[in-house]
Tab-separated table of C-alpha atoms and ligand atoms in Angstrom:
chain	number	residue	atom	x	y	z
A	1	UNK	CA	130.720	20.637	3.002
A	2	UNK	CA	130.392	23.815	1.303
A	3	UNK	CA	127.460	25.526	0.292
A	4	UNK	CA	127.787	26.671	-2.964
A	5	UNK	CA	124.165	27.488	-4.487
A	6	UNK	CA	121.029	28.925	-2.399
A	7	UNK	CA	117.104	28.645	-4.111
A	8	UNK	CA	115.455	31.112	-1.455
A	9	UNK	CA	111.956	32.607	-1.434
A	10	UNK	CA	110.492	29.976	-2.600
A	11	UNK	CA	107.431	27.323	-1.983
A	12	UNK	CA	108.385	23.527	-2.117
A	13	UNK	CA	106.782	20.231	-3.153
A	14	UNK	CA	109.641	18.237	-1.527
A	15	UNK	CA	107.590	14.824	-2.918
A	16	UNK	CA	108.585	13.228	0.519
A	17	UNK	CA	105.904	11.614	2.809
A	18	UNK	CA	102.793	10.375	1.155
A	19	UNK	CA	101.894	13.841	-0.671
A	20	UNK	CA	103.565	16.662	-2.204
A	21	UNK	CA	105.931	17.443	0.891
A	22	UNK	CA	104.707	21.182	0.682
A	23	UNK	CA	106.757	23.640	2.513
A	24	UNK	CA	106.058	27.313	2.647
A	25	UNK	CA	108.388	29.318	2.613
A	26	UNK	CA	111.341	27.080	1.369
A	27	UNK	CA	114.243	26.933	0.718
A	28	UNK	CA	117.067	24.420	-0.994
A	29	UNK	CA	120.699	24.692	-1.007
A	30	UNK	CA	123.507	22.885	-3.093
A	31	UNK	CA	126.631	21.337	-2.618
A	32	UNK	CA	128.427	20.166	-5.050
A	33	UNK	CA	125.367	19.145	-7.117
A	34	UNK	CA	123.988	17.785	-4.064
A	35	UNK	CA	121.211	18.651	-2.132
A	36	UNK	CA	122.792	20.356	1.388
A	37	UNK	CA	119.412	21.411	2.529
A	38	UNK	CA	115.734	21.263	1.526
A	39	UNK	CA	113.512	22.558	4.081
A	40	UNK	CA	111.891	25.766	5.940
A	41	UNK	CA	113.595	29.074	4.949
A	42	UNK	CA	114.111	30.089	8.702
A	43	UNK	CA	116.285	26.749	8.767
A	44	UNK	CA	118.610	27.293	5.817
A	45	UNK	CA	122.090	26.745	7.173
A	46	UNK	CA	124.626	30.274	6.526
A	47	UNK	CA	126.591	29.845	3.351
A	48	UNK	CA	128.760	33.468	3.253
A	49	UNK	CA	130.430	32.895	-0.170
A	50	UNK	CA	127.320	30.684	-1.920
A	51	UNK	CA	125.354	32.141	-4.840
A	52	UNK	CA	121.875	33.365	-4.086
A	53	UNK	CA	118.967	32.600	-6.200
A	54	UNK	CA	115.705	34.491	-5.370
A	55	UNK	CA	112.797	32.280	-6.745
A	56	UNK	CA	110.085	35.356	-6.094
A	57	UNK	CA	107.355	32.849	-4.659
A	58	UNK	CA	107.698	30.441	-7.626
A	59	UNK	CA	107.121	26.521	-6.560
A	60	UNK	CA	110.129	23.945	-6.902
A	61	UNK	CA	109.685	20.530	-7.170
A	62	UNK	CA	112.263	17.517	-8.384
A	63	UNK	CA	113.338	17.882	-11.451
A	64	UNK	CA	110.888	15.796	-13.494
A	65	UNK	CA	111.559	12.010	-14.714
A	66	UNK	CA	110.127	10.490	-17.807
A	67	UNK	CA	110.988	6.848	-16.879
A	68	UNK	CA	109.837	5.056	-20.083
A	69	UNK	CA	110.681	6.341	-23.475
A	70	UNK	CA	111.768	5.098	-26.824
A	71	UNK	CA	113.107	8.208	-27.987
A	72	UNK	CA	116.035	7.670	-30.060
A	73	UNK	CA	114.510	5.983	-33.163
A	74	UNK	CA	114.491	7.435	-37.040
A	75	UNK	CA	111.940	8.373	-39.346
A	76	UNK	CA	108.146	8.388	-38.200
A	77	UNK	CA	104.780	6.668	-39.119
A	78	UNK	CA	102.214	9.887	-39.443
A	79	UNK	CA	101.145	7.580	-42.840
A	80	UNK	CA	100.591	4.833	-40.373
A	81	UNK	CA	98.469	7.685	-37.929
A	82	UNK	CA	96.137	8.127	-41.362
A	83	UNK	CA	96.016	4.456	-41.905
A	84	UNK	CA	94.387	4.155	-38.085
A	85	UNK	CA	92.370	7.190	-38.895
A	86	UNK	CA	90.980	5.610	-42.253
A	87	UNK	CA	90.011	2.394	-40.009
A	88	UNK	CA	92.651	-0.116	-39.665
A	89	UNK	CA	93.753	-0.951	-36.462
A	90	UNK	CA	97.250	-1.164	-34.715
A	91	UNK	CA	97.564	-4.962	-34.811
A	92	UNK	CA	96.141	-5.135	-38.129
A	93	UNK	CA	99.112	-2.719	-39.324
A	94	UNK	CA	101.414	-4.473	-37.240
A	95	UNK	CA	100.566	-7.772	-38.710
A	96	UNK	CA	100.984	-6.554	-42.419
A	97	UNK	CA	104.843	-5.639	-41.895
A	98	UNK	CA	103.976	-1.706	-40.773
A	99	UNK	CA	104.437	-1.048	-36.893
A	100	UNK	CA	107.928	-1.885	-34.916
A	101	UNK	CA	109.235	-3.182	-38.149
A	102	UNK	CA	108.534	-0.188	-40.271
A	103	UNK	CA	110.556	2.090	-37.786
A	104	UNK	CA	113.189	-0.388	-37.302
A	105	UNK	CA	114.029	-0.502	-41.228
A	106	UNK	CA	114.366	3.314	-40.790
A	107	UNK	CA	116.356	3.029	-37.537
A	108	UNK	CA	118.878	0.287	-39.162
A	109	UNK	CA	118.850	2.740	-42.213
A	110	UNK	CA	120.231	5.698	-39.945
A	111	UNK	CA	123.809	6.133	-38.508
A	112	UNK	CA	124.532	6.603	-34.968
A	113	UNK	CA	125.069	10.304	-35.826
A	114	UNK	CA	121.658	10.282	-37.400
A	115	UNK	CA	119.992	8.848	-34.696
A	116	UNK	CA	121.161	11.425	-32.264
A	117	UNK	CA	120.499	14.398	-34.345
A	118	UNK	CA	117.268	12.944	-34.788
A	119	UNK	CA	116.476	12.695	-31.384
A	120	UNK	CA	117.464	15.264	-30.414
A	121	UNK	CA	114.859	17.479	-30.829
A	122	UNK	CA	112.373	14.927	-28.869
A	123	UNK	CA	114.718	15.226	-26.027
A	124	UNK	CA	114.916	19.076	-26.020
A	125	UNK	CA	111.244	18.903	-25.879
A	126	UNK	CA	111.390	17.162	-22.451
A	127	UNK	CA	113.754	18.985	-21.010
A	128	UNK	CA	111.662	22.071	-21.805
A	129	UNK	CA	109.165	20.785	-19.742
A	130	UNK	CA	111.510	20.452	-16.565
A	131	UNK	CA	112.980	16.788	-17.322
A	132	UNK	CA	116.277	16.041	-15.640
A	133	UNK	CA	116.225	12.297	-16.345
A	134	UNK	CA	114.839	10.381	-18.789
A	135	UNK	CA	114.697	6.865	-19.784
A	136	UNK	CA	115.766	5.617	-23.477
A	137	UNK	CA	115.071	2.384	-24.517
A	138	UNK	CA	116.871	0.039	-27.861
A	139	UNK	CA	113.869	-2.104	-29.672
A	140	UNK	CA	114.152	-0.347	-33.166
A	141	UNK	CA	117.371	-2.367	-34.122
A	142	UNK	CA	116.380	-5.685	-33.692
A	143	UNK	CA	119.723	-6.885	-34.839
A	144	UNK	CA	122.675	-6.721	-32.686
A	145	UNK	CA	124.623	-4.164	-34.420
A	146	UNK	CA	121.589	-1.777	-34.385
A	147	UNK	CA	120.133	-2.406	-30.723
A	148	UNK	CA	123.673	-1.567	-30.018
A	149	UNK	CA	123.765	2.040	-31.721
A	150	UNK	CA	120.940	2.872	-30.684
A	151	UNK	CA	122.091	2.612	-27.102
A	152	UNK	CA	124.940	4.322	-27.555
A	153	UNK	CA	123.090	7.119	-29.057
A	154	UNK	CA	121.330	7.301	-26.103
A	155	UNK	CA	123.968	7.355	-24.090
A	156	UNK	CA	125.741	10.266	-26.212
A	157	UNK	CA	122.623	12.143	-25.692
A	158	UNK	CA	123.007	12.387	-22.455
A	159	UNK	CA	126.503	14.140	-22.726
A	160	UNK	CA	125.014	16.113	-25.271
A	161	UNK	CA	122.825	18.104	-22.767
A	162	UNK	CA	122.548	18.478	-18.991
A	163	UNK	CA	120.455	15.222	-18.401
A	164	UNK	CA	120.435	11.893	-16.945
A	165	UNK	CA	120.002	9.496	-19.392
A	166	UNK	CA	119.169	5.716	-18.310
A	167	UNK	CA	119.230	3.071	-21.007
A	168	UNK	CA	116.904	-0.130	-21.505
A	169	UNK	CA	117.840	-2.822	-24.042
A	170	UNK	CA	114.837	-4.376	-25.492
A	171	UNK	CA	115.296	-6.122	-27.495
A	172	UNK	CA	112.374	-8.417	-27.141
A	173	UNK	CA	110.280	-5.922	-28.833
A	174	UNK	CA	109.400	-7.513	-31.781
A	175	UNK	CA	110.473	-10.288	-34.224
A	176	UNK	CA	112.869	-8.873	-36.872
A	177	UNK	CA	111.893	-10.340	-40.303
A	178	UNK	CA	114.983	-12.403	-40.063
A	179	UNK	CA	113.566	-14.691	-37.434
A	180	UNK	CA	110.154	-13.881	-39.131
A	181	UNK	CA	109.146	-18.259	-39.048
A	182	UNK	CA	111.413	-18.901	-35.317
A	183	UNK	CA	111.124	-16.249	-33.009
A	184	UNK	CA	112.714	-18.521	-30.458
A	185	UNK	CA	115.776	-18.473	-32.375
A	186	UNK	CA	115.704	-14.653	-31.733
A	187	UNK	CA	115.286	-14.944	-28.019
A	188	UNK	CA	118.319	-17.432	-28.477
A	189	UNK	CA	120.284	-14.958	-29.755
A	190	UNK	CA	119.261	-12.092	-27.212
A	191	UNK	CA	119.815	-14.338	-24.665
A	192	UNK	CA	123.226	-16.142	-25.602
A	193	UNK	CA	124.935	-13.528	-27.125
A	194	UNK	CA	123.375	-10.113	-27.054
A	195	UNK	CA	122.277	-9.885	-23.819
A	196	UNK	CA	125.558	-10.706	-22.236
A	197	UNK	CA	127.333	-8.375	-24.861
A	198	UNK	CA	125.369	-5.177	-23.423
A	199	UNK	CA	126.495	-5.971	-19.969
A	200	UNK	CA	130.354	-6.187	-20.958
A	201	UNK	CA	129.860	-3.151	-22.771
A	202	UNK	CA	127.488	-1.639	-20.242
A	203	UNK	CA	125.452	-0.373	-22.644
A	204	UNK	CA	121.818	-0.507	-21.051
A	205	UNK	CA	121.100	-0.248	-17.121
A	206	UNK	CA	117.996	-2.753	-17.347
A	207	UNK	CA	116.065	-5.204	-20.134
A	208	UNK	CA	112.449	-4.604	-20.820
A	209	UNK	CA	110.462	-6.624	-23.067
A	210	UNK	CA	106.500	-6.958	-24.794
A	211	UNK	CA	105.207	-9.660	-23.700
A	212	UNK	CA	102.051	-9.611	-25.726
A	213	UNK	CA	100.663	-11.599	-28.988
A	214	UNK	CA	102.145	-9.568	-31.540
A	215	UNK	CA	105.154	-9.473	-29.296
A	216	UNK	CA	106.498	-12.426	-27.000
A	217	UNK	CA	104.707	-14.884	-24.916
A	218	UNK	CA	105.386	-15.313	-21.167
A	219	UNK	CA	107.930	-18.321	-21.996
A	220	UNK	CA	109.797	-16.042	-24.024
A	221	UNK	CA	110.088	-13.495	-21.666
A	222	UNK	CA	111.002	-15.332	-18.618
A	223	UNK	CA	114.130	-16.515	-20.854
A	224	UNK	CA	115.070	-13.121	-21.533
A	225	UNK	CA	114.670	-12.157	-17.969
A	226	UNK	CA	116.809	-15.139	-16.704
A	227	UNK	CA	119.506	-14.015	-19.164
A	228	UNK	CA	119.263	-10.410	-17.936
A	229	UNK	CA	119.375	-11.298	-14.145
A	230	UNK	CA	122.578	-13.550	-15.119
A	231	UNK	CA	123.873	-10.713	-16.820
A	232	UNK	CA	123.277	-8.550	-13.796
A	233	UNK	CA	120.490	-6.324	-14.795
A	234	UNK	CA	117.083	-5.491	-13.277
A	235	UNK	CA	113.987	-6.226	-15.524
A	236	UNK	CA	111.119	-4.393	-16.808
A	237	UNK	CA	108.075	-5.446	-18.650
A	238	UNK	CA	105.609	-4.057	-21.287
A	239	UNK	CA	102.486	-5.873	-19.991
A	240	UNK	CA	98.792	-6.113	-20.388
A	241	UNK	CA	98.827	-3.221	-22.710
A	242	UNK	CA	96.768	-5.590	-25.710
A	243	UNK	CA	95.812	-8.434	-23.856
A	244	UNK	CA	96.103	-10.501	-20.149
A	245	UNK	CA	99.173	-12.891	-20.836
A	246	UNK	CA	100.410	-12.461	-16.966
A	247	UNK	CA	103.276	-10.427	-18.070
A	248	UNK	CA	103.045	-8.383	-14.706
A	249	UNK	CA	102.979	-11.757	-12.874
A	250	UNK	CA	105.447	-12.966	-14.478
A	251	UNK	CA	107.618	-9.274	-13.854
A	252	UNK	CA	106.873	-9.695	-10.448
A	253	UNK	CA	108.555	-12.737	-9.980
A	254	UNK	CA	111.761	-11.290	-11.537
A	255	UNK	CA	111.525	-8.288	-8.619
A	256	UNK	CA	111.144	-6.199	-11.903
A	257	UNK	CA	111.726	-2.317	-11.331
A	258	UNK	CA	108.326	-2.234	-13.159
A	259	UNK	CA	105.326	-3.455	-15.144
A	260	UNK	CA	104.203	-0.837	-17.885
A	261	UNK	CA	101.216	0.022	-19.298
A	262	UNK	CA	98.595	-2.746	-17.940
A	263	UNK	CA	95.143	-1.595	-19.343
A	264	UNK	CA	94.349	-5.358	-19.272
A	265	UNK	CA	95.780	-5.881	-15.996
A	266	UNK	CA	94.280	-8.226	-13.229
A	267	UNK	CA	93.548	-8.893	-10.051
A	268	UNK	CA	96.402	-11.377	-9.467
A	269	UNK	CA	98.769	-9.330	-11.350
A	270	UNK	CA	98.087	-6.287	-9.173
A	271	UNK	CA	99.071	-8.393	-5.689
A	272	UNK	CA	101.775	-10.226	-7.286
A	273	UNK	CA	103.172	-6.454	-8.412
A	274	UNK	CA	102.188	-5.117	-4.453
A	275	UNK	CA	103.738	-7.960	-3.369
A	276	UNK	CA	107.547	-7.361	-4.911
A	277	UNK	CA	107.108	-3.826	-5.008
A	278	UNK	CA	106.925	-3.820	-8.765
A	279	UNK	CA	105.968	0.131	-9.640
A	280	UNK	CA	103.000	-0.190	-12.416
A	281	UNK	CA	104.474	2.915	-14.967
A	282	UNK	CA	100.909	4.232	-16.758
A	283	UNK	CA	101.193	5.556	-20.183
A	284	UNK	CA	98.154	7.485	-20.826
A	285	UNK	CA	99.782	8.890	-23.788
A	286	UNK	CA	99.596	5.615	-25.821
A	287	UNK	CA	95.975	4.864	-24.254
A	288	UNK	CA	94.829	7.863	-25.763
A	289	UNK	CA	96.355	7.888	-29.094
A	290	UNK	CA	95.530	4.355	-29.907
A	291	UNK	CA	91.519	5.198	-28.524
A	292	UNK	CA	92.231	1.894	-26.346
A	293	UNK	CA	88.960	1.964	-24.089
A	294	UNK	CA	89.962	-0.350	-21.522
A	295	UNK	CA	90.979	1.674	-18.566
A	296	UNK	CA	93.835	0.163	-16.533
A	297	UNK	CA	92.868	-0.660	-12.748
A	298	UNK	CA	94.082	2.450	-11.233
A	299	UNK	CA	91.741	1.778	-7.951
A	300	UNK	CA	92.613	-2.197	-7.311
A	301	UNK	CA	96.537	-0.485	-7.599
A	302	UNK	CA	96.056	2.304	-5.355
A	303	UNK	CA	94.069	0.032	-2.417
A	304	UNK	CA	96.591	-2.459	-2.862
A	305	UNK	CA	99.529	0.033	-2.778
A	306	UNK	CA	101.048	-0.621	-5.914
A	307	UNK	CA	103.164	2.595	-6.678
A	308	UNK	CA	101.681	4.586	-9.328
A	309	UNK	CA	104.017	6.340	-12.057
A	310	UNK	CA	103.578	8.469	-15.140
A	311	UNK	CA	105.753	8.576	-18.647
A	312	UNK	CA	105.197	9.515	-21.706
A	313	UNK	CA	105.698	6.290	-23.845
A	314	UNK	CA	107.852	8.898	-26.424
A	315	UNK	CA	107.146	6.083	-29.604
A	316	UNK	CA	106.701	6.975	-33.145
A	317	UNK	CA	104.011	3.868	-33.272
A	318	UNK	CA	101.798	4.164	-30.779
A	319	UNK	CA	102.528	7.708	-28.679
A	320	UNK	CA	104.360	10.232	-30.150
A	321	UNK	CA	104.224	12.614	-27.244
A	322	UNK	CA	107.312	14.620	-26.113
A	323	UNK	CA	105.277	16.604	-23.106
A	324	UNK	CA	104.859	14.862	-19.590
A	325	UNK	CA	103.044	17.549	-18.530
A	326	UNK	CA	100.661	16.622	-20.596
A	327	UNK	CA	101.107	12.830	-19.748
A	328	UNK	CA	99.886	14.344	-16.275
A	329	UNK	CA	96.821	15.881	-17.653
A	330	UNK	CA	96.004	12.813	-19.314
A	331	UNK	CA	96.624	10.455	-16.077
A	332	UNK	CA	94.038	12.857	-13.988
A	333	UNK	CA	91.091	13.308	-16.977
A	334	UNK	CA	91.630	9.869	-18.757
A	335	UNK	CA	93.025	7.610	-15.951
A	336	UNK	CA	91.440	9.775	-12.672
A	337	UNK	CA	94.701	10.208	-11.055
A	338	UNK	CA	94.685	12.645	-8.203
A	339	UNK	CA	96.850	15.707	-8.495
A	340	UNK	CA	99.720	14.612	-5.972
A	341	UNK	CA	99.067	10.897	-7.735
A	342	UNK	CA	100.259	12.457	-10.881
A	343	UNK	CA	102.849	15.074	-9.440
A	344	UNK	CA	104.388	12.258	-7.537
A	345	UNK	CA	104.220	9.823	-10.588
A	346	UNK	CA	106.544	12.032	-12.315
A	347	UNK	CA	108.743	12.175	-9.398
A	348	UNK	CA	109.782	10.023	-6.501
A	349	UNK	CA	107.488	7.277	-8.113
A	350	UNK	CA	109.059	7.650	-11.421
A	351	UNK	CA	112.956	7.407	-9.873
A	352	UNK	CA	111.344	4.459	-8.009
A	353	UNK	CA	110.566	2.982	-11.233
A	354	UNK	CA	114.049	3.834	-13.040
A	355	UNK	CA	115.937	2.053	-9.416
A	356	UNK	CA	117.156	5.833	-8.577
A	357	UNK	CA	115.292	6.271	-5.286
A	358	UNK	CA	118.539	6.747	-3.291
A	359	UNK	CA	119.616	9.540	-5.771
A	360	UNK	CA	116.748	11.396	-7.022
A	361	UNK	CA	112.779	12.551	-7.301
A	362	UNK	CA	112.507	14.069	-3.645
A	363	UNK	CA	114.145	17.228	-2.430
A	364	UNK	CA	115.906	16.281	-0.119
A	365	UNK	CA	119.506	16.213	1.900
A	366	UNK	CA	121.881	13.562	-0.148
A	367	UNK	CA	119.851	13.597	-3.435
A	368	UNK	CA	121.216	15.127	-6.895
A	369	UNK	CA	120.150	18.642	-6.934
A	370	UNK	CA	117.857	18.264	-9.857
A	371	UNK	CA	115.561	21.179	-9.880
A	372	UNK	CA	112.021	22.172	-11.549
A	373	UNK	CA	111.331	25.912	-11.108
A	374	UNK	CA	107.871	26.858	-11.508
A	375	UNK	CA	105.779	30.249	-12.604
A	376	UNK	CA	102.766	28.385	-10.806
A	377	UNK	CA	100.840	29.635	-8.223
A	378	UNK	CA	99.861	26.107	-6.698
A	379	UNK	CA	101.437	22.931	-7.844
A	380	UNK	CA	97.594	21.308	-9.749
A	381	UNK	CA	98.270	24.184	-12.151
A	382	UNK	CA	101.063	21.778	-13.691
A	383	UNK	CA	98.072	19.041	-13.965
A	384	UNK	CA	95.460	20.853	-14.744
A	385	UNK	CA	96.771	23.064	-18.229
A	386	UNK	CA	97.575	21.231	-21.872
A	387	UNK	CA	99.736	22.661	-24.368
A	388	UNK	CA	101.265	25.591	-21.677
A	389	UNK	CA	104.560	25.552	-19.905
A	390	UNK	CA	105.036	27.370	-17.224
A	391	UNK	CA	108.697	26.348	-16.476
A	392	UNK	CA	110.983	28.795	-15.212
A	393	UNK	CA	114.156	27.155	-14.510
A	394	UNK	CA	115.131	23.966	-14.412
A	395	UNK	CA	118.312	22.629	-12.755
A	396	UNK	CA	120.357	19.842	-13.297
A	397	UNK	CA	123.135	18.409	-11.101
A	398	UNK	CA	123.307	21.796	-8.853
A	399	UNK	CA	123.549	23.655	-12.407
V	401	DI6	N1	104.254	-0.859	-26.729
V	401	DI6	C1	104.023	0.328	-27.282
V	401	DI6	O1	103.080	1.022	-27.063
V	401	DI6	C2	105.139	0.650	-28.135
V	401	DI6	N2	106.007	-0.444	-27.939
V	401	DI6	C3	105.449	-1.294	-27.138
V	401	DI6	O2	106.006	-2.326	-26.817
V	401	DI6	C4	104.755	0.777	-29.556
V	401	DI6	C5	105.959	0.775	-30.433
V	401	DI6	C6	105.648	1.092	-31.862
V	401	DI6	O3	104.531	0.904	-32.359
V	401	DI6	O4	106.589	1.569	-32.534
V	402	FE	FE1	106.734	1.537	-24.557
């Protein structure tokens, strides 16, 4: 193994163990995009011909990991923000053709080329902010030729720049006007012929859904998730964010990667997700932009050792944020997330969440060397500011 990058003279917040991991001084070396060594600086093995990067104090942590997005989409709905502003509520908007199906006209509208270039810019955003992986999901096609481009947009975006780009096809997000009177002829579809489609074509590394009212119900779902499981895909579910339907029960029992969002979560959701070691993925972002009041149960998660991530929700409908630093500061003032709870969130939780644990969101030995370099002088600065980015350097694969 040769050594072929060095990161010296700097602090790290390695993520392992049940806090940050901090070691001071640190130091991480690379090896072939690989993490050869993350540890004390005395212990840094000799590498005579490897490049040496002085960090001047500066604080490293795993590059970060947005693990649920729905970036790639066209279009927006700030008309739909003023509607909301002027009174009307999401559902209500929803319900009168607006919401999912507004963006998905626009989505359908755009080309794959389109999509990209328009999604672009949310994705530079992230990366701006130290993101080395991020998670893309479909949902805006609702018909199998567009589910499918937007996919492989997603995918192309992650050649486009030096990221790690993870796809989710869900396409039980909402009920195209097609199937407007027989949404079960929809989940048919998804189910017979979509579903098995994206697998052959390897399109999408897992299948999320929304179970909810103005969504699916838990029959639906569990259809969806036998198809995926068939297909050989892990699940994920967008649960409890309106209403308790059991979604994250229901998750649980498909070993799902994770339940999202669960403001309306309860106490037998939260042991059935403890129980399969479902990750519950917060999305503070959306609480806060749709003024949802209904906090989700951050304490009955943490006591019963539920692991805790953070993401931004990137949606024109419902959270148009592109920052998950400030997804952090959200999670600590709006959810009361503990600095390491949100630090790790966005980290070893997050790649817990994605089904990337082996491979990344710790520094450590054997992991990609995905890299956040900080111009912090403590790790809770990266909680604690909004709208200020103190990134340095961020690495990506060793580069
Ligand atoms: N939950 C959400 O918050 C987003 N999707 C979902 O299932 C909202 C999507 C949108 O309004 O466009
Ligand atoms: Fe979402």
């Amino acid at each position: 193994m040769t050594i072929d990058r060095i990161w010296t003279n700097a602090c790290l917040a390695t993520m392992t163990g049940d806090g940050l991991g901090v070691i001071e001084p640190g130091a991480v070396a690379s090896s072939g995009g690989v993490i050869a060594y993350a540890g004390p600086a005395a212990g840094l093995p000799r590498a005579a011909n490897a490049q040496v990067i002085d960090c001047a104090g500066r604080w490293i942590t795993p590059g970060l990991i947005d693990c649920h997005t729905h970036l790639v989409h066209a279009g927006n709905r700030a008309h739909e923000f003023e509607q909301r502003l002027a009174g009307a509520s999401y559902e209500e908007i929803a319900r009168a053709g607006g919401g999912i199906v507004s963006t998905m006209q626009a989505t359908r509208a755009a080309s794959e080329d389109d999509l990209v270039a328009q999604s672009l810019p949310r994705l530079d955003a992230l990366l701006a902010e130290g993101v080395t992986t991020v998670e893309i999901k479909s949902g805006y096609g609702l018909d199998p030729q567009s589910e499918r481009a937007m996919l492989r947009a997603a995918r192309r975006l992650g050649r486009e720049r030096a990221v790690t780009v993870r796809t989710t096809f869900l396409g039980a997000h909402a009920v195209p006007p097609e199937y407007a009177d027989d949404s079960d002829r929809y989940i048919a579809m998804l189910c017979n012929d979509l579903i098995p489609q994206i697998a052959a074509e390897r399109l999408a590394d897992a299948v999320d859904g929304f179970c909810e009212g103005i969504g699916f119900s838990p029959a639906q779902i569990e259809r969806v998730f036998t198809a995926a499981k068939a297909a050989g895909m892990p699940v994920k579910l967008h649960a409890e964010q309106l209403s308790n339907l059991g979604g994250a029960a229901l998750a649980a029992r498909f070993e799902a990667l994770s339940a999202d969002h669960l403001e309306h979560l309860d106490p037998s959701g939260v042991e059935a997700m403890a129980k399969a070691g479902t990750v519950a993925v917060l999305l503070p972002g959306a609480f806060y932009f749709t003024r949802e009041t209904r906090l989700p149960p951050v304490g009955a998660l943490r006591t019963a050792g539920v692991p805790l991530a953070l993401a931004t929700d990137c949606n024109p409908g419902t959270s148009p944020l592109t920052s998950l630093l400030l997804a952090m500061n959200m999670g600590a003032t709006l959810f009361r997330l503990t600095v390491d709870e949100c630090l790790r969130g966005v980290t070893v939780q997050a790649a817990r969440a994605l089904g990337l644990a082996d491979s990344i969101g710790t520094l450590e030995a054997g992991k990609r060397c995905d890299l956040a370099i900080w111009n912090v002088a403590h790790p809770a600065e990266l909680v604690y500011r909004m709208g200020f980015n103190p990134l340095h350097a961020r690495v990506w694969s060793g580069q």
